[in-house]
Short mmCIF file of C-alpha atoms in Angstrom, two decimals:
data_model
loop_
_atom_site.label_atom_id
_atom_site.label_comp_id
_atom_site.label_asym_id
_atom_site.label_seq_id
_atom_site.Cartn_x
_atom_site.Cartn_y
_atom_site.Cartn_z
CA MET Q 1 0.00 0.00 0.00
CA ASP Q 2 1.90 3.00 -1.30
CA THR Q 3 -0.94 5.50 -0.99
CA GLU Q 4 -3.24 6.60 1.81
CA ILE Q 5 -6.63 4.90 1.76
CA SER Q 6 -9.65 7.19 1.87
CA TRP Q 7 -11.85 7.00 4.96
CA GLU Q 8 -14.89 6.69 2.67
CA LEU Q 9 -13.67 3.25 1.57
CA TYR Q 10 -13.45 2.05 5.16
CA ARG Q 11 -16.86 3.59 5.87
CA SER Q 12 -18.44 1.62 3.04
CA TYR Q 13 -16.68 -1.58 4.14
CA LEU Q 14 -17.95 -1.18 7.71
CA SER Q 15 -21.48 -0.46 6.52
CA VAL Q 16 -21.52 -3.59 4.34
CA LEU Q 17 -20.12 -5.60 7.24
CA LEU Q 18 -22.91 -4.39 9.53
CA GLU Q 19 -25.76 -4.44 6.99
CA GLY Q 20 -24.89 -7.63 5.12
CA SER Q 21 -25.35 -6.42 1.53
CA LEU Q 22 -24.41 -3.63 -0.85
CA SER Q 23 -28.00 -2.46 -1.20
CA ALA Q 24 -28.63 -2.32 2.56
CA ALA Q 25 -25.32 -0.53 3.12
CA ALA Q 26 -26.16 2.00 0.41
CA ARG Q 27 -29.53 2.75 2.01
CA ALA Q 28 -27.92 3.16 5.43
CA MET Q 29 -25.31 5.55 4.03
CA GLY Q 30 -27.67 7.42 1.71
CA VAL Q 31 -25.62 6.74 -1.42
CA ALA Q 32 -26.07 4.72 -4.60
CA GLN Q 33 -25.41 0.98 -4.51
CA PRO Q 34 -22.79 1.11 -7.33
CA THR Q 35 -20.84 3.63 -5.25
CA VAL Q 36 -20.61 1.20 -2.34
CA GLY Q 37 -19.59 -1.58 -4.72
CA ARG Q 38 -16.81 0.55 -6.18
CA HIS Q 39 -15.60 1.45 -2.69
CA ILE Q 40 -15.39 -2.20 -1.65
CA ALA Q 41 -13.55 -3.14 -4.85
CA ALA Q 42 -11.11 -0.24 -4.43
CA LEU Q 43 -10.45 -1.08 -0.77
CA GLU Q 44 -9.84 -4.75 -1.55
CA ALA Q 45 -7.45 -3.76 -4.34
CA GLN Q 46 -5.49 -1.33 -2.17
CA LEU Q 47 -5.32 -3.72 0.79
CA GLY Q 48 -4.62 -6.74 -1.39
CA LEU Q 49 -7.28 -8.67 0.53
CA ALA Q 50 -10.66 -10.22 -0.18
CA LEU Q 51 -13.11 -8.76 2.32
CA PHE Q 52 -16.39 -10.40 1.28
CA THR Q 53 -17.62 -13.49 -0.51
CA ARG Q 54 -21.01 -13.75 -2.19
CA SER Q 55 -23.60 -16.24 -0.97
CA GLN Q 56 -27.36 -16.76 -1.12
CA LEU Q 57 -27.57 -14.94 2.21
CA GLY Q 58 -25.75 -11.88 0.90
CA LEU Q 59 -22.14 -10.81 1.34
CA LEU Q 60 -20.28 -12.85 3.92
CA PRO Q 61 -17.21 -11.29 5.57
CA THR Q 62 -13.89 -13.04 5.26
CA GLU Q 63 -11.56 -13.55 8.20
CA ALA Q 64 -9.65 -10.45 7.06
CA ALA Q 65 -12.83 -8.35 7.15
CA ILE Q 66 -13.63 -9.49 10.68
CA THR Q 67 -10.06 -8.80 11.81
CA LEU Q 68 -10.21 -5.22 10.49
CA LYS Q 69 -13.60 -4.46 12.07
CA PRO Q 70 -12.46 -3.00 15.43
CA TYR Q 71 -10.02 -0.68 13.69
CA ALA Q 72 -12.69 0.60 11.30
CA GLU Q 73 -15.08 1.07 14.25
CA ALA Q 74 -12.40 3.09 16.06
CA MET Q 75 -11.96 5.24 12.94
CA MET Q 76 -15.72 5.81 12.75
CA ALA Q 77 -15.90 6.77 16.42
CA SER Q 78 -13.00 9.21 15.98
CA ALA Q 79 -14.57 10.73 12.87
CA ALA Q 80 -17.87 11.23 14.71
CA ALA Q 81 -16.06 12.75 17.71
CA LEU Q 82 -14.13 15.09 15.40
CA LYS Q 83 -17.39 16.23 13.82
CA ARG Q 84 -18.96 16.88 17.25
CA ALA Q 85 -15.91 18.86 18.33
CA ALA Q 86 -15.93 20.92 15.12
CA GLU Q 87 -19.64 21.73 15.50
CA SER Q 88 -19.04 23.11 18.98
CA GLN Q 89 -16.47 25.70 17.94
CA GLY Q 90 -17.56 29.30 18.48
CA ASP Q 91 -19.05 31.30 21.31
CA GLY Q 92 -21.48 29.83 23.81
CA VAL Q 93 -22.84 26.35 24.26
CA GLN Q 94 -23.43 24.74 20.88
CA GLY Q 95 -22.77 21.58 18.94
CA THR Q 96 -23.51 17.95 19.70
CA VAL Q 97 -22.91 15.97 22.86
CA ARG Q 98 -23.25 12.18 22.78
CA ILE Q 99 -24.51 10.54 25.99
CA SER Q 100 -24.45 6.83 26.72
CA ALA Q 101 -26.70 5.29 29.38
CA SER Q 102 -28.44 2.04 30.23
CA GLU Q 103 -31.84 1.37 28.71
CA VAL Q 104 -33.83 2.29 31.81
CA ILE Q 105 -31.79 5.35 32.79
CA GLY Q 106 -31.71 6.56 29.19
CA ALA Q 107 -35.41 6.12 28.52
CA GLU Q 108 -36.92 6.88 31.93
CA VAL Q 109 -34.60 9.26 33.78
CA LEU Q 110 -32.58 11.32 31.31
CA PRO Q 111 -35.25 12.73 28.92
CA PRO Q 112 -36.54 15.44 31.34
CA ILE Q 113 -32.95 16.46 32.08
CA ILE Q 114 -32.15 16.67 28.38
CA SER Q 115 -35.35 18.62 27.72
CA GLN Q 116 -34.37 21.24 30.29
CA LEU Q 117 -30.85 21.41 28.88
CA GLN Q 118 -32.19 22.03 25.38
CA SER Q 119 -34.52 24.75 26.67
CA THR Q 120 -31.60 26.48 28.37
CA TYR Q 121 -29.17 25.97 25.47
CA PRO Q 122 -31.16 25.88 22.18
CA ALA Q 123 -28.00 25.42 20.11
CA LEU Q 124 -27.09 22.24 22.00
CA LYS Q 125 -27.81 18.95 20.22
CA VAL Q 126 -27.93 15.65 22.09
CA GLU Q 127 -27.33 12.12 20.85
CA LEU Q 128 -28.65 9.60 23.39
CA VAL Q 129 -27.30 6.06 23.13
CA LEU Q 130 -29.33 3.47 25.05
CA THR Q 131 -27.21 0.41 25.73
CA ASN Q 132 -26.37 -1.85 28.64
CA GLN Q 133 -22.93 -2.35 27.10
CA VAL Q 134 -20.08 -0.17 28.34
CA GLN Q 135 -19.25 2.41 25.67
CA ASP Q 136 -15.55 3.12 25.18
CA LEU Q 137 -15.04 6.77 26.14
CA VAL Q 138 -11.31 6.54 25.47
CA ARG Q 139 -12.14 5.61 21.88
CA ARG Q 140 -14.80 8.39 21.90
CA ASP Q 141 -17.81 6.14 21.29
CA ALA Q 142 -19.58 8.71 23.47
CA ASP Q 143 -18.68 11.99 25.18
CA ILE Q 144 -20.40 11.31 28.51
CA ALA Q 145 -21.57 8.03 30.04
CA VAL Q 146 -23.75 7.03 32.98
CA ARG Q 147 -22.21 3.85 34.34
CA MET Q 148 -23.13 1.35 37.03
CA ALA Q 149 -19.48 0.65 37.86
CA GLN Q 150 -16.53 2.85 38.72
CA PRO Q 151 -14.40 3.61 35.63
CA THR Q 152 -10.76 2.61 35.92
CA GLN Q 153 -9.10 4.44 33.00
CA GLU Q 154 -6.91 7.31 34.21
CA VAL Q 155 -7.85 9.53 31.27
CA LEU Q 156 -11.49 9.64 32.36
CA ILE Q 157 -13.13 12.12 34.70
CA ALA Q 158 -15.46 10.20 37.01
CA ARG Q 159 -17.86 11.48 39.67
CA ARG Q 160 -19.82 9.19 41.92
CA VAL Q 161 -23.53 10.01 41.62
CA GLY Q 162 -24.74 7.72 44.41
CA GLU Q 163 -26.56 4.42 44.69
CA ILE Q 164 -29.73 3.47 42.84
CA GLU Q 165 -31.82 1.04 44.86
CA LEU Q 166 -33.56 -1.89 43.20
CA GLY Q 167 -36.57 -3.77 44.50
CA LEU Q 168 -39.18 -6.36 43.59
CA HIS Q 169 -42.33 -4.64 42.34
CA ALA Q 170 -45.70 -5.56 40.90
CA HIS Q 171 -48.74 -3.65 39.76
CA GLU Q 172 -51.51 -3.51 42.35
CA ARG Q 173 -53.81 -5.13 39.79
CA TYR Q 174 -51.58 -8.22 39.68
CA LEU Q 175 -51.39 -8.42 43.48
CA GLN Q 176 -55.15 -8.13 43.81
CA ALA Q 177 -55.56 -11.08 41.45
CA ARG Q 178 -52.69 -13.29 42.66
CA GLY Q 179 -52.02 -12.14 46.22
CA THR Q 180 -48.93 -10.54 47.76
CA PRO Q 181 -46.01 -12.83 48.63
CA ILE Q 182 -44.82 -12.42 52.22
CA SER Q 183 -41.80 -14.74 52.00
CA LEU Q 184 -39.15 -15.63 49.45
CA ALA Q 185 -40.55 -19.16 49.26
CA GLU Q 186 -43.91 -17.84 48.06
CA LEU Q 187 -42.32 -16.29 44.96
CA LYS Q 188 -42.30 -19.69 43.27
CA HIS Q 189 -46.10 -19.46 43.07
CA HIS Q 190 -45.99 -16.17 41.17
CA ALA Q 191 -45.34 -15.01 37.61
CA LEU Q 192 -41.78 -13.77 37.82
CA ILE Q 193 -40.31 -11.44 35.19
CA GLY Q 194 -36.60 -11.74 34.42
CA PHE Q 195 -33.80 -12.21 31.91
CA ASP Q 196 -33.54 -14.80 29.17
CA GLN Q 197 -29.74 -14.86 29.12
CA GLU Q 198 -27.46 -15.15 32.14
CA THR Q 199 -26.14 -11.77 33.30
CA PRO Q 200 -23.77 -10.56 36.05
CA PHE Q 201 -26.78 -8.97 37.78
CA LEU Q 202 -28.68 -12.27 37.69
CA ARG Q 203 -25.73 -14.11 39.25
CA ALA Q 204 -25.39 -11.46 41.96
CA ALA Q 205 -29.14 -11.46 42.68
CA ARG Q 206 -29.15 -15.23 43.23
CA GLN Q 207 -26.78 -14.79 46.17
CA VAL Q 208 -29.58 -13.17 48.19
CA LEU Q 209 -32.57 -14.39 46.18
CA PRO Q 210 -32.01 -18.06 45.23
CA VAL Q 211 -35.32 -18.29 43.36
CA TRP Q 212 -34.17 -15.59 40.92
CA HIS Q 213 -32.98 -17.79 38.04
CA ARG Q 214 -34.01 -18.26 34.40
CA GLU Q 215 -36.04 -21.41 34.92
CA ALA Q 216 -38.23 -19.62 37.49
CA PHE Q 217 -39.14 -16.75 35.14
CA MET Q 218 -42.52 -17.14 33.46
CA LEU Q 219 -41.85 -13.97 31.46
CA ARG Q 220 -38.36 -13.46 30.03
CA SER Q 221 -36.68 -10.63 28.17
CA ASP Q 222 -33.11 -9.39 27.96
CA SER Q 223 -34.48 -5.85 27.56
CA ASP Q 224 -34.79 -3.94 30.82
CA LEU Q 225 -37.42 -1.73 29.20
CA ALA Q 226 -39.51 -4.75 28.19
CA GLN Q 227 -39.34 -6.09 31.73
CA LEU Q 228 -40.39 -2.71 33.12
CA ALA Q 229 -43.29 -2.56 30.66
CA MET Q 230 -44.48 -6.00 31.76
CA ILE Q 231 -44.34 -4.99 35.42
CA ARG Q 232 -46.37 -1.86 34.68
CA ALA Q 233 -48.87 -3.90 32.66
CA GLY Q 234 -49.58 -6.12 35.65
CA ALA Q 235 -48.05 -9.23 34.11
CA GLY Q 236 -46.03 -10.27 37.14
CA ILE Q 237 -43.35 -9.47 39.70
CA GLY Q 238 -40.00 -8.10 38.56
CA VAL Q 239 -37.05 -5.94 39.52
CA CYS Q 240 -37.55 -2.19 39.17
CA GLN Q 241 -35.55 0.82 40.29
CA ALA Q 242 -37.14 2.11 43.49
CA GLY Q 243 -36.98 5.70 42.30
CA LEU Q 244 -38.90 4.82 39.16
CA ALA Q 245 -41.52 2.81 41.04
CA LYS Q 246 -42.27 5.82 43.25
CA ARG Q 247 -43.34 7.73 40.14
CA THR Q 248 -46.08 5.17 39.49
CA PRO Q 249 -48.41 4.91 42.51
CA GLU Q 250 -49.92 1.67 41.16
CA LEU Q 251 -46.59 -0.14 41.53
CA VAL Q 252 -46.21 -1.86 44.89
CA ARG Q 253 -42.95 -3.05 46.38
CA VAL Q 254 -42.97 -6.60 47.70
CA LEU Q 255 -40.43 -8.30 49.97
CA PRO Q 256 -38.54 -5.09 50.77
CA GLN Q 257 -35.71 -7.10 52.36
CA PHE Q 258 -34.49 -7.62 48.80
CA GLY Q 259 -32.92 -4.27 47.97
CA PRO Q 260 -29.58 -4.39 46.12
CA LYS Q 261 -28.10 -1.08 45.07
CA LEU Q 262 -26.32 -0.06 41.88
CA GLU Q 263 -23.39 2.27 42.45
CA THR Q 264 -23.71 4.93 39.76
CA TRP Q 265 -21.03 7.06 38.16
CA LEU Q 266 -20.95 9.86 35.61
CA THR Q 267 -17.85 9.98 33.45
CA MET Q 268 -16.27 11.67 30.43
CA HIS Q 269 -12.84 11.98 28.81
CA GLU Q 270 -10.59 14.51 30.54
CA ASP Q 271 -9.88 16.21 27.19
CA LEU Q 272 -13.50 17.40 27.19
CA ARG Q 273 -13.37 19.20 30.55
CA THR Q 274 -12.98 22.58 28.82
CA SER Q 275 -15.68 21.91 26.23
CA PRO Q 276 -18.71 24.14 27.01
CA ARG Q 277 -21.19 21.65 25.51
CA CYS Q 278 -19.81 18.77 27.59
CA LYS Q 279 -19.30 20.78 30.78
CA VAL Q 280 -22.88 22.08 31.04
CA THR Q 281 -24.27 18.66 30.13
CA PHE Q 282 -22.06 16.84 32.62
CA ASP Q 283 -22.98 19.26 35.43
CA ALA Q 284 -26.71 19.07 34.71
CA LEU Q 285 -26.70 15.29 34.54
CA PHE Q 286 -24.76 15.01 37.77
CA LEU Q 287 -27.08 17.27 39.78
CA ASP Q 288 -30.29 15.64 38.58
CA LEU Q 289 -29.01 12.08 38.79
CA GLN Q 290 -27.79 12.78 42.32
CA GLN Q 291 -31.34 13.72 43.28
CA TYR Q 292 -32.67 10.55 41.66
CA ALA Q 293 -30.16 8.22 43.32
CA VAL Q 294 -30.13 7.40 47.02
#
């Protein structure tokens, strides 16, 4: 490779890798399909590697394509971070800030905070990423993250928000129909709502709540939001953040002796400490999340 390879070629390769076909990648990128095809051919020629093979299922990535994926993702994250930083240049709070949070925090707790931020700073744009996976702030996958574990990277600014208490909850309608359990043993007679796949939280919960395992769940979902929706619908008993349950009078806490807490942190890259868009967002999130947490 005697010449620099254009980022657009890597962008097309990553889109095909994620979407599975030239046509789907073209739609995702908003370009013509032949353009994506030319990009893939040019990248393969410059790298001297075959990246995809054709099959009835679409384009299948080769081992080389899979090996290059994390590097292309890092390039994409850096390009997006560069764009956000460029947008923020100028006087006042402006540009885009990207926030990563868990499904429940992102969907249930952050929207009012973001709404107030946008009212105060109309030129501020917010990208909200809902994921229970830890976003890499060092790689700039996000600018700010709400995490349920203390960050360890030295280049990150981290402030402890507090502890978010969890509890077993059910809708009063469910309890009226099925009764309220008064002991852990009675839970086996109820419709329990939990995860489909094993998770660190599930393993930790079993230490104090032995009945809390996959086989005991009558309703299963790996989405925290789906579990919360089922609790609110009166489908059964599940784990809900105590602060959220208090906002819905119809939700009743059962067996209050089960009350694990999630230590919560707010973090961002130290290079962003002087960024007006990130500073005002970080400060607002910290103050409001502190009020929400214990």
